[in-house]
Amino acid sequence: IVQPFYREKAQHAVELVTKHMNGANCRIHKPEGALFLWLWFPDLPITSQQLYERLKKRGVLILPGQYFFPGLHEKWSHKDQCIRMTYAQDDEIVARGIEIIAEEVKSACAEK
């Protein structure tokens, strides 16, 4: 009962990300049953922490990728180009959040 429900929510979130990130270089790591998506922005000119701060001001909370690489001492840009976002909330909230993420990513890319 639970797995199909969240599989559908994940598929819907992927569709929304694909739609709203049109024009931005965004890659989606394959969802594998968790309650979140990993989004990778290879051309993001700001860090995922800076993106987090911008999104927080707009009422959208994500997790910056840097926190998921503990013990990595080498400089690796990938950790600053990824975010983790949940799709487990109400569909309307998730949709609006994805729109805002897309707006901020596109805005950051336009500023560079």
mmCIF file with all atom_site columns, C-alpha atoms in Angstrom:
data_model
loop_
_atom_site.group_PDB
_atom_site.id
_atom_site.type_symbol
_atom_site.label_atom_id
_atom_site.label_alt_id
_atom_site.label_comp_id
_atom_site.label_asym_id
_atom_site.label_entity_id
_atom_site.label_seq_id
_atom_site.pdbx_PDB_ins_code
_atom_site.Cartn_x
_atom_site.Cartn_y
_atom_site.Cartn_z
_atom_site.occupancy
_atom_site.B_iso_or_equiv
_atom_site.pdbx_formal_charge
_atom_site.auth_seq_id
_atom_site.auth_comp_id
_atom_site.auth_asym_id
_atom_site.auth_atom_id
_atom_site.pdbx_PDB_model_num
ATOM 1   C CA . ILE A 1 1   ? 0.000  0.000  0.000   1.00 0.00 ? 1   ILE A CA 1
ATOM 2   C CA . VAL A 1 2   ? 2.737  2.459  0.986   1.00 0.00 ? 2   VAL A CA 1
ATOM 3   C CA . GLN A 1 3   ? 5.242  1.698  -1.764  1.00 0.00 ? 3   GLN A CA 1
ATOM 4   C CA . PRO A 1 4   ? 2.916  2.450  -4.714  1.00 0.00 ? 4   PRO A CA 1
ATOM 5   C CA . PHE A 1 5   ? 1.755  5.660  -2.998  1.00 0.00 ? 5   PHE A CA 1
ATOM 6   C CA . TYR A 1 6   ? 5.282  7.038  -2.674  1.00 0.00 ? 6   TYR A CA 1
ATOM 7   C CA . ARG A 1 7   ? 6.379  5.680  -6.054  1.00 0.00 ? 7   ARG A CA 1
ATOM 8   C CA . GLU A 1 8   ? 3.610  7.774  -7.603  1.00 0.00 ? 8   GLU A CA 1
ATOM 9   C CA . LYS A 1 9   ? 4.658  10.831 -5.565  1.00 0.00 ? 9   LYS A CA 1
ATOM 10  C CA . ALA A 1 10  ? 8.277  10.340 -6.683  1.00 0.00 ? 10  ALA A CA 1
ATOM 11  C CA . GLN A 1 11  ? 7.255  10.062 -10.330 1.00 0.00 ? 11  GLN A CA 1
ATOM 12  C CA . HIS A 1 12  ? 5.135  13.196 -10.020 1.00 0.00 ? 12  HIS A CA 1
ATOM 13  C CA . ALA A 1 13  ? 8.029  15.097 -8.417  1.00 0.00 ? 13  ALA A CA 1
ATOM 14  C CA . VAL A 1 14  ? 10.382 13.994 -11.215 1.00 0.00 ? 14  VAL A CA 1
ATOM 15  C CA . GLU A 1 15  ? 7.865  15.222 -13.799 1.00 0.00 ? 15  GLU A CA 1
ATOM 16  C CA . LEU A 1 16  ? 7.599  18.591 -12.040 1.00 0.00 ? 16  LEU A CA 1
ATOM 17  C CA . VAL A 1 17  ? 11.366 18.993 -11.741 1.00 0.00 ? 17  VAL A CA 1
ATOM 18  C CA . THR A 1 18  ? 11.772 18.144 -15.428 1.00 0.00 ? 18  THR A CA 1
ATOM 19  C CA . LYS A 1 19  ? 9.061  20.653 -16.381 1.00 0.00 ? 19  LYS A CA 1
ATOM 20  C CA . HIS A 1 20  ? 10.218 23.560 -14.203 1.00 0.00 ? 20  HIS A CA 1
ATOM 21  C CA . MET A 1 21  ? 13.970 23.090 -14.639 1.00 0.00 ? 21  MET A CA 1
ATOM 22  C CA . ASN A 1 22  ? 13.605 23.405 -18.386 1.00 0.00 ? 22  ASN A CA 1
ATOM 23  C CA . GLY A 1 23  ? 16.548 25.513 -19.491 1.00 0.00 ? 23  GLY A CA 1
ATOM 24  C CA . ALA A 1 24  ? 18.628 24.775 -16.389 1.00 0.00 ? 24  ALA A CA 1
ATOM 25  C CA . ASN A 1 25  ? 21.198 22.009 -16.268 1.00 0.00 ? 25  ASN A CA 1
ATOM 26  C CA . CYS A 1 26  ? 19.569 19.758 -13.661 1.00 0.00 ? 26  CYS A CA 1
ATOM 27  C CA . ARG A 1 27  ? 20.080 16.058 -13.262 1.00 0.00 ? 27  ARG A CA 1
ATOM 28  C CA . ILE A 1 28  ? 17.957 13.849 -11.063 1.00 0.00 ? 28  ILE A CA 1
ATOM 29  C CA . HIS A 1 29  ? 19.552 10.917 -9.317  1.00 0.00 ? 29  HIS A CA 1
ATOM 30  C CA . LYS A 1 30  ? 17.357 7.853  -9.777  1.00 0.00 ? 30  LYS A CA 1
ATOM 31  C CA . PRO A 1 31  ? 14.805 7.694  -6.935  1.00 0.00 ? 31  PRO A CA 1
ATOM 32  C CA . GLU A 1 32  ? 15.207 4.373  -5.175  1.00 0.00 ? 32  GLU A CA 1
ATOM 33  C CA . GLY A 1 33  ? 12.415 4.250  -2.641  1.00 0.00 ? 33  GLY A CA 1
ATOM 34  C CA . ALA A 1 34  ? 13.318 6.996  -0.193  1.00 0.00 ? 34  ALA A CA 1
ATOM 35  C CA . LEU A 1 35  ? 11.105 9.998  0.450   1.00 0.00 ? 35  LEU A CA 1
ATOM 36  C CA . PHE A 1 36  ? 13.337 12.465 -1.329  1.00 0.00 ? 36  PHE A CA 1
ATOM 37  C CA . LEU A 1 37  ? 15.043 13.304 -4.618  1.00 0.00 ? 37  LEU A CA 1
ATOM 38  C CA . TRP A 1 38  ? 18.649 14.242 -5.164  1.00 0.00 ? 38  TRP A CA 1
ATOM 39  C CA . LEU A 1 39  ? 19.014 17.079 -7.657  1.00 0.00 ? 39  LEU A CA 1
ATOM 40  C CA . TRP A 1 40  ? 22.387 17.838 -9.199  1.00 0.00 ? 40  TRP A CA 1
ATOM 41  C CA . PHE A 1 41  ? 23.126 21.200 -10.806 1.00 0.00 ? 41  PHE A CA 1
ATOM 42  C CA . PRO A 1 42  ? 26.539 20.824 -12.516 1.00 0.00 ? 42  PRO A CA 1
ATOM 43  C CA . ASP A 1 43  ? 26.569 24.470 -13.673 1.00 0.00 ? 43  ASP A CA 1
ATOM 44  C CA . LEU A 1 44  ? 25.382 26.032 -10.418 1.00 0.00 ? 44  LEU A CA 1
ATOM 45  C CA . PRO A 1 45  ? 27.561 29.128 -9.853  1.00 0.00 ? 45  PRO A CA 1
ATOM 46  C CA . ILE A 1 46  ? 26.756 29.209 -6.117  1.00 0.00 ? 46  ILE A CA 1
ATOM 47  C CA . THR A 1 47  ? 27.126 26.484 -3.508  1.00 0.00 ? 47  THR A CA 1
ATOM 48  C CA . SER A 1 48  ? 24.212 24.354 -2.416  1.00 0.00 ? 48  SER A CA 1
ATOM 49  C CA . GLN A 1 49  ? 24.539 26.066 0.971   1.00 0.00 ? 49  GLN A CA 1
ATOM 50  C CA . GLN A 1 50  ? 24.033 29.459 -0.675  1.00 0.00 ? 50  GLN A CA 1
ATOM 51  C CA . LEU A 1 51  ? 21.078 28.037 -2.602  1.00 0.00 ? 51  LEU A CA 1
ATOM 52  C CA . TYR A 1 52  ? 19.684 26.760 0.707   1.00 0.00 ? 52  TYR A CA 1
ATOM 53  C CA . GLU A 1 53  ? 19.895 30.276 2.185   1.00 0.00 ? 53  GLU A CA 1
ATOM 54  C CA . ARG A 1 54  ? 18.118 31.791 -0.808  1.00 0.00 ? 54  ARG A CA 1
ATOM 55  C CA . LEU A 1 55  ? 15.385 29.152 -0.715  1.00 0.00 ? 55  LEU A CA 1
ATOM 56  C CA . LYS A 1 56  ? 14.936 29.466 3.050   1.00 0.00 ? 56  LYS A CA 1
ATOM 57  C CA . LYS A 1 57  ? 14.115 33.165 2.597   1.00 0.00 ? 57  LYS A CA 1
ATOM 58  C CA . ARG A 1 58  ? 11.314 32.064 0.267   1.00 0.00 ? 58  ARG A CA 1
ATOM 59  C CA . GLY A 1 59  ? 9.951  29.425 2.638   1.00 0.00 ? 59  GLY A CA 1
ATOM 60  C CA . VAL A 1 60  ? 11.444 26.371 0.919   1.00 0.00 ? 60  VAL A CA 1
ATOM 61  C CA . LEU A 1 61  ? 13.713 24.071 2.893   1.00 0.00 ? 61  LEU A CA 1
ATOM 62  C CA . ILE A 1 62  ? 16.106 21.649 1.230   1.00 0.00 ? 62  ILE A CA 1
ATOM 63  C CA . LEU A 1 63  ? 19.280 19.969 2.434   1.00 0.00 ? 63  LEU A CA 1
ATOM 64  C CA . PRO A 1 64  ? 22.560 21.157 0.897   1.00 0.00 ? 64  PRO A CA 1
ATOM 65  C CA . GLY A 1 65  ? 24.660 18.325 -0.479  1.00 0.00 ? 65  GLY A CA 1
ATOM 66  C CA . GLN A 1 66  ? 27.771 19.185 1.503   1.00 0.00 ? 66  GLN A CA 1
ATOM 67  C CA . TYR A 1 67  ? 26.372 17.527 4.626   1.00 0.00 ? 67  TYR A CA 1
ATOM 68  C CA . PHE A 1 68  ? 26.285 14.114 2.951   1.00 0.00 ? 68  PHE A CA 1
ATOM 69  C CA . PHE A 1 69  ? 30.028 13.847 2.365   1.00 0.00 ? 69  PHE A CA 1
ATOM 70  C CA . PRO A 1 70  ? 31.485 13.621 5.885   1.00 0.00 ? 70  PRO A CA 1
ATOM 71  C CA . GLY A 1 71  ? 35.188 12.910 6.026   1.00 0.00 ? 71  GLY A CA 1
ATOM 72  C CA . LEU A 1 72  ? 35.791 13.972 2.428   1.00 0.00 ? 72  LEU A CA 1
ATOM 73  C CA . HIS A 1 73  ? 38.747 16.318 2.656   1.00 0.00 ? 73  HIS A CA 1
ATOM 74  C CA . GLU A 1 74  ? 39.425 16.670 -1.057  1.00 0.00 ? 74  GLU A CA 1
ATOM 75  C CA . LYS A 1 75  ? 37.822 19.549 -2.903  1.00 0.00 ? 75  LYS A CA 1
ATOM 76  C CA . TRP A 1 76  ? 35.025 18.022 -4.966  1.00 0.00 ? 76  TRP A CA 1
ATOM 77  C CA . SER A 1 77  ? 32.555 20.398 -6.625  1.00 0.00 ? 77  SER A CA 1
ATOM 78  C CA . HIS A 1 78  ? 29.810 17.753 -6.813  1.00 0.00 ? 78  HIS A CA 1
ATOM 79  C CA . LYS A 1 79  ? 29.093 18.034 -3.073  1.00 0.00 ? 79  LYS A CA 1
ATOM 80  C CA . ASP A 1 80  ? 28.318 21.742 -3.518  1.00 0.00 ? 80  ASP A CA 1
ATOM 81  C CA . GLN A 1 81  ? 26.160 21.200 -6.592  1.00 0.00 ? 81  GLN A CA 1
ATOM 82  C CA . CYS A 1 82  ? 23.607 18.750 -5.123  1.00 0.00 ? 82  CYS A CA 1
ATOM 83  C CA . ILE A 1 83  ? 20.554 19.220 -2.972  1.00 0.00 ? 83  ILE A CA 1
ATOM 84  C CA . ARG A 1 84  ? 18.169 16.784 -1.359  1.00 0.00 ? 84  ARG A CA 1
ATOM 85  C CA . MET A 1 85  ? 14.470 17.629 -1.437  1.00 0.00 ? 85  MET A CA 1
ATOM 86  C CA . THR A 1 86  ? 11.517 15.713 -0.092  1.00 0.00 ? 86  THR A CA 1
ATOM 87  C CA . TYR A 1 87  ? 8.386  14.910 -2.037  1.00 0.00 ? 87  TYR A CA 1
ATOM 88  C CA . ALA A 1 88  ? 6.523  13.439 0.947   1.00 0.00 ? 88  ALA A CA 1
ATOM 89  C CA . GLN A 1 89  ? 4.437  16.543 1.660   1.00 0.00 ? 89  GLN A CA 1
ATOM 90  C CA . ASP A 1 90  ? 1.148  17.603 0.113   1.00 0.00 ? 90  ASP A CA 1
ATOM 91  C CA . ASP A 1 91  ? 1.337  17.640 -3.697  1.00 0.00 ? 91  ASP A CA 1
ATOM 92  C CA . GLU A 1 92  ? 0.544  21.365 -3.937  1.00 0.00 ? 92  GLU A CA 1
ATOM 93  C CA . ILE A 1 93  ? 3.295  22.251 -1.470  1.00 0.00 ? 93  ILE A CA 1
ATOM 94  C CA . VAL A 1 94  ? 5.797  20.067 -3.315  1.00 0.00 ? 94  VAL A CA 1
ATOM 95  C CA . ALA A 1 95  ? 4.815  21.581 -6.668  1.00 0.00 ? 95  ALA A CA 1
ATOM 96  C CA . ARG A 1 96  ? 5.207  25.140 -5.395  1.00 0.00 ? 96  ARG A CA 1
ATOM 97  C CA . GLY A 1 97  ? 8.521  24.275 -3.749  1.00 0.00 ? 97  GLY A CA 1
ATOM 98  C CA . ILE A 1 98  ? 9.863  22.852 -7.005  1.00 0.00 ? 98  ILE A CA 1
ATOM 99  C CA . GLU A 1 99  ? 8.781  26.001 -8.855  1.00 0.00 ? 99  GLU A CA 1
ATOM 100 C CA . ILE A 1 100 ? 10.658 28.151 -6.343  1.00 0.00 ? 100 ILE A CA 1
ATOM 101 C CA . ILE A 1 101 ? 13.765 25.946 -6.515  1.00 0.00 ? 101 ILE A CA 1
ATOM 102 C CA . ALA A 1 102 ? 13.728 26.279 -10.310 1.00 0.00 ? 102 ALA A CA 1
ATOM 103 C CA . GLU A 1 103 ? 13.324 30.058 -10.092 1.00 0.00 ? 103 GLU A CA 1
ATOM 104 C CA . GLU A 1 104 ? 16.271 30.401 -7.711  1.00 0.00 ? 104 GLU A CA 1
ATOM 105 C CA . VAL A 1 105 ? 18.537 28.070 -9.698  1.00 0.00 ? 105 VAL A CA 1
ATOM 106 C CA . LYS A 1 106 ? 17.766 29.905 -12.931 1.00 0.00 ? 106 LYS A CA 1
ATOM 107 C CA . SER A 1 107 ? 18.245 33.260 -11.214 1.00 0.00 ? 107 SER A CA 1
ATOM 108 C CA . ALA A 1 108 ? 21.626 32.205 -9.800  1.00 0.00 ? 108 ALA A CA 1
ATOM 109 C CA . CYS A 1 109 ? 22.735 30.982 -13.219 1.00 0.00 ? 109 CYS A CA 1
ATOM 110 C CA . ALA A 1 110 ? 21.620 34.221 -14.861 1.00 0.00 ? 110 ALA A CA 1
ATOM 111 C CA . GLU A 1 111 ? 23.641 36.253 -12.317 1.00 0.00 ? 111 GLU A CA 1
ATOM 112 C CA . LYS A 1 112 ? 26.945 34.614 -13.189 1.00 0.00 ? 112 LYS A CA 1
#
